[in-house]
Coordinates of N, CA and C in Angstrom, one line a residue:
M170 N 183.2 186.9 -71.9 CA 183.4 187.9 -71.3 C 185.4 188.2 -71.1
D171 N 185.5 189.3 -70.7 CA 186.5 190.0 -70.5 C 187.2 189.7 -69.6
L172 N 188.6 188.7 -70.1 CA 189.0 188.1 -68.9 C 190.3 189.0 -68.1
S173 N 191.0 190.0 -69.6 CA 191.8 191.0 -68.2 C 191.2 191.9 -67.5
V174 N 190.0 192.1 -67.0 CA 189.0 192.8 -65.4 C 188.9 191.7 -64.8
L175 N 189.3 189.9 -65.2 CA 189.2 188.8 -64.3 C 189.6 189.7 -62.5
R176 N 188.3 189.5 -61.7 CA 189.2 189.5 -60.4 C 190.1 188.4 -60.1
G177 N 190.9 188.4 -59.6 CA 192.2 187.5 -59.1 C 191.7 186.9 -57.6
G178 N 191.8 186.4 -57.1 CA 191.9 185.8 -55.5 C 191.9 184.0 -55.2
F179 N 191.1 183.7 -54.5 CA 191.2 182.4 -54.3 C 190.9 181.1 -55.3
S180 N 189.5 182.2 -56.0 CA 188.5 180.5 -56.8 C 189.1 181.4 -57.9
T181 N 190.2 181.6 -58.5 CA 190.7 181.6 -59.8 C 191.5 180.4 -60.5
K182 N 191.3 179.7 -61.6 CA 192.2 179.1 -62.1 C 193.4 179.7 -63.1
M183 N 194.2 179.2 -63.1 CA 195.1 179.3 -63.8 C 195.8 178.0 -65.0
H184 N 194.8 178.5 -66.3 CA 195.6 177.3 -67.5 C 196.9 177.1 -67.8
L185 N 197.2 176.5 -67.7 CA 199.0 176.6 -68.7 C 199.0 175.9 -69.8
V186 N 199.4 175.8 -70.8 CA 199.8 175.1 -72.0 C 201.6 175.4 -71.8
T187 N 202.7 173.9 -71.8 CA 204.1 174.4 -71.5 C 204.6 173.1 -73.1
D188 N 205.4 173.1 -73.2 CA 206.2 172.7 -74.2 C 206.8 171.5 -73.4
G189 N 207.5 170.5 -74.4 CA 208.1 168.9 -73.7 C 208.9 169.3 -72.6
N190 N 209.4 170.3 -72.7 CA 210.4 171.2 -71.6 C 209.9 171.4 -70.2
G191 N 209.1 171.9 -70.2 CA 208.4 172.4 -69.3 C 208.5 173.7 -69.4
L192 N 208.6 174.6 -70.2 CA 208.6 176.1 -70.4 C 207.1 177.0 -71.0
P193 N 206.6 177.6 -69.8 CA 205.9 177.9 -69.8 C 205.3 178.6 -71.5
M194 N 204.4 177.9 -72.2 CA 204.0 179.1 -73.7 C 202.9 180.3 -73.4
T195 N 201.8 179.8 -72.8 CA 200.7 180.7 -72.9 C 200.3 180.4 -71.4
A196 N 199.4 181.4 -70.4 CA 198.6 181.2 -69.2 C 197.1 182.2 -69.8
L197 N 196.4 181.7 -69.0 CA 195.0 181.7 -69.0 C 194.4 182.0 -67.6
L198 N 193.5 182.9 -67.0 CA 193.2 183.0 -65.8 C 191.6 183.3 -66.1
T199 N 191.0 182.0 -65.1 CA 189.5 182.3 -65.5 C 188.9 181.8 -64.0
A200 N 187.8 182.1 -64.1 CA 186.8 181.9 -62.8 C 186.8 180.6 -62.4
G201 N 187.2 180.6 -60.6 CA 187.4 179.2 -60.3 C 186.2 178.2 -60.3
Q202 N 184.8 179.2 -60.4 CA 183.6 178.0 -60.5 C 183.5 177.3 -61.8
R203 N 184.1 178.0 -62.9 CA 183.8 177.5 -64.1 C 184.7 176.4 -64.3
H204 N 183.8 175.3 -65.5 CA 184.9 173.9 -65.6 C 186.0 174.5 -66.9
E205 N 187.3 173.4 -66.3 CA 188.3 173.7 -67.0 C 188.0 173.5 -69.1
S206 N 187.4 172.8 -68.8 CA 187.2 171.8 -70.4 C 186.7 173.4 -71.3
A207 N 185.5 173.8 -70.6 CA 184.9 175.3 -71.2 C 185.9 176.0 -71.9
F208 N 187.1 175.9 -71.6 CA 188.3 176.8 -72.1 C 189.9 176.0 -73.1
F209 N 189.1 175.0 -73.1 CA 190.7 174.3 -74.0 C 191.0 175.3 -75.1
A210 N 189.9 175.3 -76.3 CA 189.7 176.0 -77.2 C 190.9 177.3 -77.2
D211 N 190.0 178.5 -76.0 CA 190.7 179.8 -75.9 C 192.2 179.4 -75.5
V212 N 192.4 178.4 -75.0 CA 193.8 178.3 -74.6 C 194.5 178.1 -75.4
M213 N 194.7 177.2 -76.3 CA 195.1 176.6 -77.3 C 194.8 176.9 -78.2
D214 N 194.4 178.5 -78.7 CA 194.2 179.3 -79.8 C 195.5 180.2 -79.3
S215 N 195.5 180.8 -78.1 CA 196.6 181.2 -78.1 C 198.8 180.9 -77.7
V216 N 198.5 180.0 -78.4 CA 199.4 179.0 -78.4 C 200.6 179.2 -79.5
R217 N 201.4 179.6 -79.7 CA 202.3 179.9 -80.9 C 203.6 179.1 -80.4
V218 N 203.9 178.1 -81.4 CA 205.0 177.2 -81.4 C 206.3 177.9 -82.1
P219 N 207.4 178.0 -81.2 CA 208.6 178.5 -82.1 C 209.2 177.8 -83.0
R220 N 209.8 178.0 -83.7 CA 210.4 177.7 -85.0 C 211.6 178.9 -85.2
P221 N 212.4 177.9 -85.8 CA 214.1 178.7 -85.8 C 214.0 179.6 -86.6
T222 N 213.3 179.3 -87.9 CA 213.3 180.8 -89.0 C 211.6 180.7 -89.4
G223 N 211.0 181.9 -89.5 CA 209.7 181.8 -89.9 C 208.7 182.3 -88.8
R224 N 207.4 182.6 -89.0 CA 206.6 182.9 -88.1 C 206.2 181.7 -86.9
P225 N 205.9 181.6 -86.0 CA 205.8 180.6 -85.3 C 204.4 179.6 -85.6
K226 N 204.8 178.7 -85.4 CA 203.5 177.6 -85.8 C 202.3 177.7 -84.4
K227 N 201.0 177.2 -85.0 CA 199.7 178.2 -84.4 C 199.3 176.4 -83.9
R228 N 200.2 175.6 -84.0 CA 199.2 174.3 -84.4 C 200.4 173.1 -83.7
P229 N 200.5 172.7 -82.5 CA 201.5 171.9 -82.0 C 201.2 170.2 -82.1
E230 N 202.4 169.8 -82.2 CA 201.5 168.4 -83.3 C 200.9 167.6 -82.1
A231 N 200.8 167.4 -80.5 CA 199.9 166.7 -80.0 C 199.7 167.5 -78.8
V232 N 198.4 167.5 -78.0 CA 197.9 168.2 -76.7 C 197.8 167.3 -75.7
A233 N 198.4 167.4 -74.8 CA 198.1 166.5 -73.6 C 197.0 167.0 -72.7
G234 N 196.1 166.6 -72.2 CA 195.4 166.6 -70.9 C 195.0 165.6 -70.1
D235 N 194.3 166.2 -68.4 CA 193.8 165.2 -68.3 C 192.6 164.9 -68.5
R236 N 191.8 164.0 -67.7 CA 190.8 163.6 -67.7 C 189.7 164.5 -67.9
A237 N 189.6 165.3 -67.3 CA 188.9 166.6 -67.5 C 188.5 167.3 -68.7
Y238 N 189.7 167.2 -69.4 CA 189.5 167.9 -70.8 C 188.8 166.7 -71.8
D239 N 188.5 165.9 -71.5 CA 187.9 164.6 -72.4 C 186.5 165.1 -72.7
S240 N 186.0 165.7 -73.5 CA 184.4 165.9 -74.5 C 184.7 166.0 -76.1
K241 N 183.5 165.8 -76.2 CA 183.2 166.1 -77.6 C 184.1 167.0 -78.5
A242 N 183.4 168.4 -77.8 CA 183.8 169.0 -78.4 C 185.6 169.7 -78.7
N243 N 186.1 169.1 -77.7 CA 187.6 169.3 -77.3 C 188.4 168.6 -78.1
R244 N 187.6 167.0 -78.4 CA 188.7 166.2 -79.5 C 187.9 166.4 -80.8
R245 N 186.8 166.9 -81.2 CA 186.5 167.8 -82.4 C 187.5 168.9 -82.9
W246 N 187.8 169.9 -82.0 CA 188.3 171.1 -82.3 C 190.1 170.8 -82.2
C247 N 190.3 169.5 -81.8 CA 191.6 168.5 -82.2 C 191.6 167.8 -83.2
W248 N 190.7 167.0 -83.9 CA 190.6 166.6 -84.7 C 190.6 167.7 -86.1
Q249 N 189.9 169.0 -86.3 CA 189.8 169.8 -87.4 C 190.8 170.4 -87.7
K250 N 191.4 170.6 -86.1 CA 193.0 171.2 -86.4 C 194.2 170.0 -86.7
N251 N 194.5 169.0 -87.4 CA 194.6 167.9 -87.2 C 196.2 168.4 -85.9
I252 N 195.5 168.4 -84.9 CA 196.6 167.7 -84.1 C 196.3 166.4 -83.0
E253 N 197.0 165.6 -82.4 CA 197.2 164.7 -81.8 C 196.5 164.9 -80.4
S254 N 195.3 164.0 -80.1 CA 194.8 164.2 -78.7 C 195.3 162.7 -78.1
V255 N 196.1 163.2 -76.8 CA 196.4 162.4 -75.8 C 196.0 163.0 -74.7
I256 N 194.5 162.6 -75.1 CA 193.1 162.9 -74.2 C 192.7 161.5 -73.3
P257 N 192.9 161.0 -72.3 CA 192.3 159.6 -72.0 C 190.8 159.5 -71.4
A258 N 189.7 158.5 -71.8 CA 188.8 159.3 -71.4 C 188.3 158.9 -70.3
R259 N 187.3 159.9 -69.6 CA 187.0 159.4 -68.7 C 186.4 158.4 -68.2
K260 N 186.6 158.1 -66.9 CA 186.1 156.5 -66.1 C 184.3 156.6 -66.4
G261 N 184.3 155.4 -66.3 CA 182.7 154.9 -66.8 C 182.2 155.5 -67.9
M262 N 183.0 155.4 -69.1 CA 182.9 155.9 -70.4 C 182.6 154.4 -70.7
H263 N 181.0 153.9 -71.5 CA 180.7 152.9 -72.5 C 182.0 152.9 -73.2
T264 N 182.0 151.3 -73.5 CA 182.9 150.7 -74.6 C 181.7 150.5 -75.7
G265 N 183.1 150.0 -77.0 CA 182.1 149.7 -78.0 C 182.4 150.6 -78.6
A266 N 181.4 150.6 -80.1 CA 181.3 151.9 -80.6 C 180.8 153.0 -80.6
G267 N 181.6 154.1 -81.0 CA 181.4 155.3 -80.5 C 182.1 156.0 -79.3
R268 N 182.7 154.7 -79.3 CA 183.4 155.4 -77.7 C 184.8 156.1 -78.2
P269 N 185.4 157.2 -77.6 CA 186.7 158.1 -77.8 C 188.1 157.5 -78.0
P270 N 188.7 157.5 -78.6 CA 189.7 156.4 -79.0 C 190.5 156.9 -77.6
T271 N 191.4 155.7 -77.7 CA 192.7 155.2 -76.5 C 194.1 156.7 -76.7
C272 N 194.3 156.7 -76.1 CA 195.5 157.9 -75.7 C 196.7 157.3 -75.7
D273 N 197.8 157.8 -76.7 CA 199.0 157.0 -76.3 C 199.8 157.3 -75.4
Q274 N 199.5 155.7 -74.4 CA 200.2 155.7 -73.1 C 201.4 156.6 -72.6
Q275 N 202.4 156.2 -73.5 CA 203.6 156.9 -73.7 C 203.9 158.4 -73.4
K276 N 203.2 159.1 -74.8 CA 203.0 160.6 -74.2 C 202.3 161.0 -73.3
Y277 N 201.1 160.5 -72.7 CA 200.1 160.8 -71.4 C 201.6 161.1 -70.6
E278 N 201.9 160.0 -70.6 CA 202.9 160.2 -69.2 C 204.4 161.1 -69.1
R279 N 204.0 161.7 -70.4 CA 205.2 162.8 -70.6 C 204.1 164.4 -69.8
R280 N 203.0 164.2 -69.6 CA 202.3 165.1 -68.9 C 202.5 166.1 -67.7
N281 N 203.8 165.2 -67.3 CA 203.9 165.6 -65.6 C 205.1 166.9 -65.7
V282 N 205.1 167.0 -67.0 CA 205.9 168.4 -67.1 C 205.0 169.7 -67.2
V283 N 204.0 169.7 -67.1 CA 203.0 170.5 -66.5 C 202.6 170.6 -64.8
E284 N 202.4 169.5 -64.3 CA 202.1 169.2 -62.7 C 204.1 170.0 -62.2
R285 N 205.6 169.8 -63.0 CA 205.9 170.2 -62.6 C 206.2 172.1 -62.5
L286 N 205.6 172.4 -63.6 CA 205.2 174.0 -64.1 C 204.5 174.3 -62.7
V287 N 203.5 173.9 -62.6 CA 202.4 174.5 -61.3 C 203.1 174.2 -60.5
G288 N 203.9 172.8 -59.7 CA 204.8 173.4 -58.8 C 205.9 174.6 -58.3
R289 N 206.3 174.7 -59.7 CA 207.6 175.9 -59.4 C 206.6 177.0 -59.6
L290 N 205.8 177.0 -60.1 CA 205.3 178.5 -59.9 C 204.4 178.5 -58.5
K291 N 204.1 177.7 -58.4 CA 203.3 177.8 -56.6 C 204.8 178.1 -55.5
E292 N 205.8 178.0 -55.7 CA 207.1 178.3 -55.1 C 207.3 179.7 -54.8
R293 N 206.6 180.7 -55.3 CA 206.2 182.0 -55.8 C 205.2 182.7 -55.1
R294 N 205.6 183.2 -54.2 CA 204.5 183.4 -52.8 C 203.3 184.3 -54.2
R295 N 203.9 185.1 -54.3 CA 203.2 186.3 -55.0 C 201.9 185.5 -55.7
I296 N 202.7 184.2 -56.7 CA 201.3 184.0 -57.3 C 200.5 182.6 -56.8
A297 N 201.2 181.9 -55.6 CA 200.1 180.5 -54.8 C 199.3 181.9 -54.1
T298 N 199.7 182.7 -53.5 CA 198.6 183.4 -52.9 C 197.8 184.5 -54.0
R299 N 198.2 184.9 -54.5 CA 197.3 186.1 -55.6 C 196.9 187.2 -55.1
Y300 N 197.6 188.3 -54.7 CA 197.5 188.9 -53.7 C 197.0 189.8 -55.1
E301 N 197.4 189.9 -56.3 CA 196.7 191.3 -57.1 C 195.2 190.7 -57.6
K302 N 194.5 191.9 -57.6 CA 193.0 191.6 -58.4 C 192.8 191.4 -59.4
K303 N 193.4 191.7 -60.2 CA 193.3 191.9 -62.1 C 194.2 190.7 -62.4
A304 N 193.8 190.3 -63.8 CA 194.0 188.8 -64.0 C 195.4 189.6 -65.1
S305 N 194.9 190.8 -65.3 CA 196.7 191.7 -66.2 C 197.5 191.4 -65.4
H306 N 197.3 191.6 -63.8 CA 198.8 192.1 -62.9 C 199.4 190.2 -62.7
T307 N 198.3 189.7 -62.2 CA 198.3 188.1 -62.0 C 199.4 187.7 -63.3
R308 N 198.6 187.5 -64.4 CA 199.7 187.3 -65.5 C 200.7 188.1 -65.7
A309 N 200.8 189.1 -65.4 CA 202.3 189.7 -65.3 C 203.2 189.3 -64.7
T310 N 202.8 188.9 -63.1 CA 203.9 187.9 -62.3 C 204.1 186.7 -63.0
A311 N 203.6 185.6 -63.6 CA 204.0 184.7 -63.8 C 205.0 184.8 -65.4
P312 N 205.9 183.7 -64.9 CA 207.0 183.8 -65.6 C 206.4 183.7 -67.7

């Protein structure tokens, strides 16, 4: 799907990745009816972690997400890239052998920086109401 011509409006979702200080690193707009976890790898592949010298790193040390991102595919992607997965298991998951590993609770509590960034973005009327009809125009208004 070509996301650059995605129509904007009320049914679009903005997937954000931030650093530990709440500064946006990357954003991706998708159709509102699609599930969030389907775009986990696409969003994470576009992350570039800046360093003082040299090329930016493509892999953060850890990635935190809410329960919606809990899937075998997302955990496998993190494991293959050697990234710590700080995603809690969905409610109702079975216990015992084969259960997804528990996440580091202290690191998961820091996930609120993303929520604060979303709150700051929604203060901007242009982003909150999404007047632009193309994803490229909406993305240009985000910091």
